[in-house]
Tab-separated table of C-alpha atoms in Angstrom:
chain	number	residue	atom	x	y	z
A	1351	ALA	CA	86.798	130.113	123.082
A	1352	ARG	CA	84.309	127.304	122.443
A	1353	SER	CA	81.314	129.612	122.854
A	1354	MET	CA	82.763	132.029	120.333
A	1355	LEU	CA	83.553	129.448	117.622
A	1356	VAL	CA	80.084	129.400	116.136
A	1357	HIS	CA	79.967	133.192	115.896
A	1358	ASP	CA	83.410	134.453	114.756
A	1359	ALA	CA	85.467	133.178	111.828
A	1360	ASP	CA	88.708	134.782	113.121
A	1361	VAL	CA	88.329	133.176	116.541
A	1362	CYS	CA	87.495	129.794	114.938
A	1363	GLY	CA	90.590	130.006	112.714
A	1364	ALA	CA	92.894	131.014	115.549
A	1365	VAL	CA	91.625	128.280	117.894
A	1366	CYS	CA	91.973	125.631	115.242
A	1367	LYS	CA	95.479	126.710	114.400
A	1368	GLY	CA	96.359	126.548	118.088
A	1369	LEU	CA	94.867	123.077	118.423
A	1370	GLU	CA	96.723	121.919	115.365
A	1371	ALA	CA	100.036	122.935	116.942
A	1372	LEU	CA	99.072	121.465	120.323
A	1373	VAL	CA	98.145	118.063	118.904
A	1374	ALA	CA	101.312	117.945	116.798
A	1375	ALA	CA	103.492	118.759	119.852
A	1376	GLN	CA	101.720	117.164	122.803
A	1377	GLY	CA	99.364	114.570	121.316
A	1378	PRO	CA	101.126	111.437	122.599
A	1379	SER	CA	101.103	112.794	126.168
A	1380	MET	CA	97.479	113.827	126.293
A	1381	GLY	CA	95.068	111.828	128.431
A	1382	PRO	CA	91.394	110.948	127.953
A	1383	VAL	CA	90.046	114.078	129.587
A	1384	ALA	CA	92.177	116.321	127.370
A	1385	TRP	CA	91.112	114.452	124.251
A	1386	ASP	CA	87.432	114.793	125.178
A	1387	SER	CA	87.788	118.538	125.566
A	1388	LEU	CA	89.730	118.851	122.327
A	1389	LEU	CA	87.121	116.813	120.415
A	1390	ASP	CA	84.417	119.068	121.890
A	1391	ILE	CA	86.131	122.054	120.328
A	1392	VAL	CA	86.645	120.241	117.031
A	1393	GLN	CA	82.906	119.468	116.871
A	1394	GLU	CA	82.070	123.128	117.582
A	1395	ALA	CA	84.394	124.092	114.714
A	1396	GLN	CA	82.749	121.570	112.429
A	1397	GLU	CA	79.299	123.013	113.282
A	1398	PHE	CA	80.571	126.508	112.459
A	1399	LEU	CA	82.119	125.361	109.200
A	1400	LEU	CA	78.858	123.872	107.957
A	1401	THR	CA	77.834	127.398	107.060
A	1402	HIS	CA	81.389	128.648	106.251
A	1403	GLU	CA	82.673	125.949	103.917
A	1404	ASP	CA	85.443	128.091	102.415
A	1405	ASP	CA	86.831	129.224	105.717
A	1406	PRO	CA	90.565	128.522	106.127
A	1407	ALA	CA	89.827	126.854	109.483
A	1408	ALA	CA	88.505	123.839	107.524
A	1409	ALA	CA	92.019	122.890	106.531
A	1410	SER	CA	93.168	123.137	110.201
A	1411	VAL	CA	90.313	120.848	111.344
A	1412	ALA	CA	91.235	118.314	108.699
A	1413	ALA	CA	94.883	118.525	109.728
A	1414	ILE	CA	94.002	118.035	113.399
A	1415	LEU	CA	91.952	114.926	112.679
A	1416	THR	CA	94.653	113.544	110.377
A	1417	VAL	CA	97.254	113.880	113.127
A	1418	ILE	CA	94.917	112.206	115.663
A	1419	GLN	CA	94.282	109.296	113.307
A	1420	ASN	CA	98.018	108.837	112.879
A	1421	LEU	CA	98.391	108.778	116.666
A	1422	PHE	CA	95.689	106.075	116.784
A	1423	GLN	CA	97.597	104.086	114.223
A	1424	SER	CA	100.806	104.287	116.252
A	1425	GLY	CA	99.080	103.458	119.509
A	1426	ASP	CA	99.592	106.939	121.035
A	1427	TYR	CA	95.931	108.055	121.123
A	1428	GLN	CA	94.432	107.695	124.603
A	1429	GLY	CA	90.999	109.046	123.995
A	1430	ASP	CA	87.638	107.472	123.099
A	1431	VAL	CA	88.181	105.724	119.791
A	1432	ASP	CA	84.540	105.470	118.778
A	1433	ARG	CA	83.996	109.143	119.470
A	1434	LEU	CA	87.151	110.035	117.478
A	1435	PHE	CA	85.938	108.168	114.406
A	1436	ALA	CA	82.474	109.618	114.712
A	1437	VAL	CA	84.057	113.090	114.535
A	1438	VAL	CA	86.302	112.028	111.628
A	1439	ASP	CA	83.293	110.612	109.793
A	1440	ALA	CA	81.492	113.916	110.177
A	1441	GLN	CA	84.307	115.858	108.480
A	1442	PRO	CA	82.998	116.776	105.044
A	1443	SER	CA	86.315	116.951	103.182
A	1444	GLY	CA	90.045	117.130	103.350
A	1445	ILE	CA	90.628	113.886	105.233
A	1446	ASP	CA	91.369	110.310	104.314
A	1447	LEU	CA	88.683	108.006	105.625
A	1448	SER	CA	90.730	104.784	105.176
A	1449	ILE	CA	91.631	104.420	108.790
A	1450	VAL	CA	88.086	104.910	110.077
A	1451	LEU	CA	86.890	102.485	107.397
A	1452	ASN	CA	89.384	99.838	108.479
A	1453	TYR	CA	88.364	100.295	112.134
A	1454	LYS	CA	84.614	100.056	111.442
A	1455	PHE	CA	84.907	96.980	109.268
A	1456	LYS	CA	86.898	95.210	111.930
A	1457	SER	CA	83.942	95.750	114.296
A	1458	VAL	CA	81.432	93.908	112.056
A	1459	VAL	CA	82.201	90.243	112.613
A	1460	PRO	CA	79.677	87.394	112.847
A	1461	THR	CA	80.290	87.046	116.563
A	1462	THR	CA	78.987	90.559	117.117
A	1463	PRO	CA	75.147	90.976	117.613
A	1464	GLY	CA	73.599	92.903	114.728
A	1465	TRP	CA	76.666	92.466	112.469
A	1466	LEU	CA	74.623	92.182	109.278
A	1467	GLN	CA	72.916	95.472	109.994
A	1468	GLY	CA	76.354	96.881	110.701
A	1469	VAL	CA	77.589	95.757	107.261
A	1470	GLU	CA	74.493	97.278	105.627
A	1471	GLN	CA	75.037	100.606	107.389
A	1472	LEU	CA	78.673	100.680	106.288
A	1473	LEU	CA	77.676	99.960	102.669
A	1474	LEU	CA	75.030	102.677	102.739
A	1475	ARG	CA	77.410	105.205	104.262
A	1476	TYR	CA	80.602	104.524	102.317
A	1477	LEU	CA	79.266	103.098	99.044
A	1478	CYS	CA	75.977	104.941	98.501
A	1479	HIS	CA	76.595	108.263	100.278
A	1480	GLU	CA	80.336	108.711	99.952
A	1481	GLN	CA	81.722	110.786	97.083
A	1482	SER	CA	85.284	109.499	96.903
A	1483	PRO	CA	85.731	106.668	94.368
A	1484	ASP	CA	88.860	105.628	96.275
A	1485	ILE	CA	86.829	104.994	99.455
A	1486	LYS	CA	84.181	103.172	97.512
A	1487	THR	CA	86.740	100.763	96.012
A	1488	LYS	CA	88.166	100.177	99.503
A	1489	VAL	CA	84.649	99.330	100.766
A	1490	LEU	CA	84.360	96.689	98.080
A	1491	SER	CA	87.788	95.312	99.056
A	1492	HIS	CA	86.637	95.080	102.683
A	1493	ILE	CA	83.474	93.187	101.587
A	1494	ASP	CA	85.677	90.798	99.586
A	1495	GLU	CA	87.846	90.166	102.668
A	1496	LEU	CA	84.747	89.719	104.854
A	1497	LEU	CA	83.328	87.175	102.456
A	1498	ALA	CA	86.600	85.204	102.539
A	1499	GLU	CA	86.521	85.175	106.329
A	1500	THR	CA	82.901	84.081	106.558
A	1501	ARG	CA	82.801	81.671	103.643
A	1502	HIS	CA	80.872	78.389	104.201
A	1503	VAL	CA	79.546	79.723	107.500
A	1504	PHE	CA	77.826	83.113	107.156
A	1505	ASP	CA	78.433	83.956	103.514
A	1506	ALA	CA	74.831	83.251	102.461
A	1507	GLU	CA	73.433	85.586	105.109
A	1508	LEU	CA	75.919	88.268	104.051
A	1509	ILE	CA	75.445	87.868	100.287
A	1510	HIS	CA	71.673	87.481	100.198
A	1511	GLY	CA	71.232	90.292	102.734
A	1512	PRO	CA	73.099	93.604	102.726
A	1513	VAL	CA	75.548	92.848	99.865
A	1514	LEU	CA	72.859	92.014	97.335
A	1515	ASP	CA	70.406	94.690	98.497
A	1516	VAL	CA	72.784	97.629	98.632
A	1517	MET	CA	75.175	96.767	95.792
A	1518	ALA	CA	72.326	96.072	93.373
A	1519	ARG	CA	70.941	99.553	94.043
A	1520	ALA	CA	74.253	101.445	94.034
A	1521	LEU	CA	76.524	99.920	91.432
A	1522	PRO	CA	74.710	100.877	88.201
A	1523	HIS	CA	75.066	104.553	89.187
A	1524	GLU	CA	78.771	104.399	90.196
A	1525	SER	CA	81.777	105.477	88.163
A	1526	PRO	CA	83.128	102.869	85.661
A	1527	THR	CA	86.080	102.173	87.973
A	1528	VAL	CA	83.918	101.442	90.999
A	1529	PHE	CA	81.381	99.564	88.845
A	1530	GLU	CA	84.100	97.319	87.418
A	1531	GLN	CA	85.443	96.358	90.837
A	1532	GLY	CA	81.908	95.734	92.103
A	1533	ILE	CA	81.039	93.514	89.091
A	1534	ARG	CA	84.246	91.527	89.546
A	1535	LEU	CA	83.323	90.969	93.184
A	1536	ILE	CA	79.833	89.842	92.185
A	1537	VAL	CA	81.197	87.425	89.627
A	1538	LYS	CA	83.511	86.024	92.293
A	1539	ILE	CA	80.484	85.582	94.569
A	1540	CYS	CA	78.457	83.914	91.840
A	1541	THR	CA	81.189	81.311	91.178
A	1542	MET	CA	80.904	80.158	94.753
A	1543	SER	CA	77.367	78.732	94.357
A	1544	GLU	CA	74.504	78.566	91.905
A	1545	LYS	CA	72.302	79.974	94.690
A	1546	HIS	CA	74.321	83.170	94.659
A	1547	LEU	CA	74.124	83.376	90.871
A	1548	ASP	CA	70.342	82.906	91.000
A	1549	ALA	CA	70.138	85.674	93.550
A	1550	PHE	CA	72.190	88.059	91.425
A	1551	TRP	CA	70.752	87.267	88.014
A	1552	GLY	CA	67.977	89.825	88.459
A	1553	PHE	CA	70.727	92.407	89.130
A	1554	PHE	CA	72.626	91.455	85.974
A	1555	ARG	CA	69.522	91.644	83.775
A	1556	ALA	CA	68.201	94.869	85.329
A	1557	THR	CA	71.610	96.505	84.975
A	1558	TYR	CA	71.827	95.406	81.310
A	1559	ASP	CA	68.365	96.824	80.614
A	1560	PHE	CA	69.170	100.027	82.494
A	1561	PHE	CA	72.270	100.764	80.402
A	1562	LEU	CA	70.429	100.132	77.160
A	1563	GLU	CA	67.093	101.812	77.817
A	1564	ALA	CA	67.365	104.497	80.464
A	1565	GLN	CA	69.422	107.015	78.484
A	1566	THR	CA	66.723	109.555	77.650
A	1567	GLY	CA	67.761	112.944	78.941
A	1568	TRP	CA	71.249	111.764	79.848
A	1569	SER	CA	74.266	113.912	79.163
A	1570	GLU	CA	76.804	112.725	76.627
A	1571	ALA	CA	79.264	111.983	79.477
A	1572	ASP	CA	76.637	109.821	81.286
A	1573	VAL	CA	75.864	107.885	78.071
A	1574	LEU	CA	79.531	107.204	77.481
A	1575	ALA	CA	79.969	106.098	81.104
A	1576	ALA	CA	76.978	103.754	80.774
A	1577	GLN	CA	78.425	102.245	77.597
A	1578	THR	CA	81.798	101.729	79.292
A	1579	LYS	CA	80.042	99.951	82.157
A	1580	LEU	CA	78.088	97.828	79.647
A	1581	LEU	CA	81.406	96.583	78.272
A	1582	VAL	CA	82.452	95.600	81.810
A	1583	LEU	CA	79.116	93.832	82.380
A	1584	LEU	CA	79.257	91.794	79.135
A	1585	ASP	CA	82.875	90.821	79.717
A	1586	ALA	CA	81.981	89.708	83.248
A	1587	LEU	CA	79.118	87.598	81.978
A	1588	VAL	CA	81.427	85.820	79.536
A	1589	GLU	CA	83.758	85.035	82.423
A	1590	LEU	CA	80.791	83.776	84.454
A	1591	PHE	CA	79.651	81.581	81.597
A	1592	ARG	CA	83.111	80.066	81.386
A	1593	CYS	CA	83.235	79.448	85.176
A	1594	ARG	CA	79.750	77.799	85.234
A	1595	LEU	CA	79.884	75.825	82.002
A	1596	MET	CA	80.841	72.554	83.669
A	1597	HIS	CA	78.521	72.936	86.663
A	1598	HIS	CA	74.938	72.062	87.261
A	1599	PRO	CA	72.402	73.472	86.824
A	1600	PRO	CA	72.986	74.802	83.257
A	1601	GLN	CA	70.254	77.435	83.284
A	1602	PRO	CA	72.601	80.267	84.244
A	1603	CYS	CA	74.735	79.581	81.129
A	1604	LEU	CA	71.577	79.568	79.016
A	1605	ARG	CA	70.506	82.881	80.526
A	1606	ILE	CA	73.840	84.449	79.679
A	1607	TYR	CA	73.715	82.984	76.167
A	1608	SER	CA	70.174	84.367	75.645
A	1609	LEU	CA	71.218	87.848	76.806
A	1610	MET	CA	74.177	87.855	74.372
A	1611	LEU	CA	71.854	86.879	71.547
A	1612	HIS	CA	69.528	89.655	72.523
A	1613	PHE	CA	72.335	92.181	72.468
A	1614	VAL	CA	73.703	91.261	69.033
A	1615	GLY	CA	70.168	91.070	67.644
A	1616	ARG	CA	68.884	94.420	68.873
A	1617	PRO	CA	68.611	97.175	66.283
A	1618	VAL	CA	70.991	100.120	66.776
A	1619	GLU	CA	70.405	103.518	65.200
A	1620	PRO	CA	73.421	104.624	63.163
A	1621	ALA	CA	73.676	107.822	65.271
A	1622	ALA	CA	73.885	105.716	68.442
A	1623	ILE	CA	76.868	103.695	67.287
A	1624	THR	CA	79.970	104.642	69.269
A	1625	PRO	CA	83.361	102.909	69.713
A	1626	SER	CA	82.094	101.517	73.040
A	1627	ILE	CA	79.014	100.030	71.415
A	1628	LEU	CA	81.102	98.464	68.674
A	1629	GLN	CA	83.435	97.049	71.293
A	1630	ALA	CA	80.475	95.671	73.225
A	1631	GLN	CA	79.140	94.019	70.083
A	1632	LEU	CA	82.545	92.501	69.502
A	1633	ILE	CA	82.527	91.018	73.000
A	1634	ALA	CA	79.132	89.391	72.361
A	1635	PHE	CA	80.007	88.184	68.839
A	1636	THR	CA	83.318	86.778	70.003
A	1637	PHE	CA	81.568	84.935	72.767
A	1638	LEU	CA	79.016	83.391	70.436
A	1639	ALA	CA	81.719	82.513	67.892
A	1640	SER	CA	83.766	80.803	70.582
A	1641	LEU	CA	81.136	78.144	71.271
A	1642	ARG	CA	82.069	74.694	69.898
A	1643	TRP	CA	80.846	71.151	70.103
A	1644	GLY	CA	82.687	67.918	69.726
A	1645	GLN	CA	81.842	64.448	68.392
A	1646	ASP	CA	79.579	63.822	71.374
A	1647	ALA	CA	77.774	67.146	70.808
A	1648	ARG	CA	78.740	68.555	74.193
A	1649	VAL	CA	79.456	72.275	74.278
A	1650	TYR	CA	82.788	73.917	75.113
A	1651	MET	CA	84.575	77.188	74.354
A	1652	SER	CA	87.339	77.379	71.704
A	1653	ASP	CA	90.026	78.636	74.090
A	1654	THR	CA	89.343	75.959	76.730
A	1655	PRO	CA	88.596	72.761	74.781
A	1656	GLU	CA	89.271	70.675	77.902
A	1657	ALA	CA	86.330	72.259	79.743
A	1658	VAL	CA	83.446	70.354	78.069
A	1659	SER	CA	79.995	70.859	79.563
A	1660	PRO	CA	78.426	67.582	80.884
A	1661	PHE	CA	75.009	69.263	80.777
A	1662	LEU	CA	74.689	71.189	77.495
A	1663	LEU	CA	74.314	69.427	74.123
A	1664	VAL	CA	73.806	70.621	70.561
A	1665	SER	CA	70.623	69.544	68.807
A	1666	HIS	CA	69.024	70.480	65.508
A	1667	GLY	CA	66.513	72.978	66.913
A	1668	ARG	CA	64.380	70.536	68.907
A	1669	ASN	CA	64.526	68.487	72.060
A	1670	VAL	CA	65.630	64.960	71.444
A	1671	ASP	CA	66.546	61.970	73.534
A	1672	PRO	CA	70.235	62.114	74.460
A	1673	ASP	CA	70.849	58.661	72.865
A	1674	GLU	CA	69.255	59.824	69.628
A	1675	LEU	CA	71.218	63.061	69.751
A	1676	ASN	CA	74.544	61.256	70.209
A	1677	ALA	CA	73.728	58.923	67.336
A	1678	ALA	CA	72.826	61.794	64.987
A	1679	PRO	CA	75.328	62.950	62.340
A	1680	LEU	CA	76.627	66.091	64.063
A	1681	GLN	CA	79.572	68.216	63.024
A	1682	GLY	CA	82.819	67.190	64.616
A	1683	ASP	CA	85.720	69.301	65.745
A	1684	GLU	CA	87.115	69.541	62.196
A	1685	ASP	CA	83.929	71.188	61.084
A	1686	ALA	CA	83.295	73.196	64.246
A	1687	VAL	CA	82.189	76.782	64.427
A	1688	SER	CA	84.735	79.234	63.047
A	1689	LEU	CA	84.758	83.038	63.041
A	1690	ALA	CA	84.635	83.079	59.207
A	1691	ALA	CA	81.609	80.879	58.917
A	1692	LEU	CA	77.942	81.783	58.886
A	1693	LEU	CA	76.305	78.812	60.580
A	1694	GLN	CA	72.749	77.739	60.451
A	1695	ALA	CA	70.807	77.996	63.691
A	1696	GLN	CA	71.484	75.240	66.138
A	1697	ALA	CA	70.114	74.683	69.589
A	1698	LEU	CA	71.303	74.003	73.089
A	1699	CYS	CA	69.260	71.593	75.095
A	1700	LEU	CA	69.633	70.183	78.596
A	1701	HIS	CA	71.206	66.779	78.957
A	1702	ASN	CA	68.276	65.572	80.982
A	1703	ASN	CA	65.961	66.412	78.041
A	1704	LEU	CA	64.091	69.313	79.637
A	1705	SER	CA	62.077	71.465	77.267
A	1706	LEU	CA	64.341	74.489	77.493
A	1707	THR	CA	66.053	75.310	74.151
A	1708	LEU	CA	67.850	78.246	72.690
A	1709	CYS	CA	69.258	78.849	69.248
A	1710	ILE	CA	72.941	79.503	68.606
A	1711	VAL	CA	73.351	82.042	65.812
A	1712	VAL	CA	76.948	82.941	64.858
A	1713	LEU	CA	77.501	85.621	62.328
A	1714	ASN	CA	80.559	86.723	60.379
């Protein structure tokens, strides 16, 4: 029968139906030799179906592999596990890849030689080349779990290697759902260390520019998807600003602040204004309007007044000595920034009096 599978659709269908019944009835009692022979036939069927995608036998092959995976889960599969999952991975459709994904991620641990390359290959296969959004989100969940397991030991190698390289290339082109989960994971990574944030800042800026500039020739659906992802990106950057406000160095907060100013200040053609763009502008304006300073001129956000930055101060548009700045007549909490006010330009400067300044402009 195996030699006829690649030549005859009827034979292929009949054989696959027979195997489906066999596995369902006798699977737990089959030994390694029987499983090897069965997987040989399944691979022959897969080869035939590459040129006969609509053949009914495709459903039987998917059903066979699903039953075998369930046997593996229950401990009743006695064949070669690696070979099984190689065959499952080659199945083009009709099968849940969650089990093979779980198995493969369990094999990439820091004690295994070449584990970083293994993580990269899994990201390339299941994030870049997989079509199912559900599998992509599960990949990101696995990466999150792997980071938790390797934190403080191997997290830098993992983050600055395959995670940064592959996710930075793949995420901007993913669906809004996958993109949002990926961005949340990156924000979580960036809150671990300023080194991670520095590594990912290029990704944030490039993604921001991509969504704003690379829309020539895009379909309306692609433009709307990009605008939805822009909302997610801006919202994530606000969260990141909040997380890093009390930490040194302050440059990441200044970068986020500068990007938000750029966004609200960029001209938008009336025809390009959509509900998503308006919502994105609202996120940026709300962020800028939430910035406050107290009697000591240190910056905080209106909804978390207890989280005052030790490193960012408000000056009057120039760098000054911190003692001079603290002695200057600055607005106190009672006169702090409000949503209804149109404030004059102010500036953020570093507490150690570096020459890096940015203007805060808050509009109605």
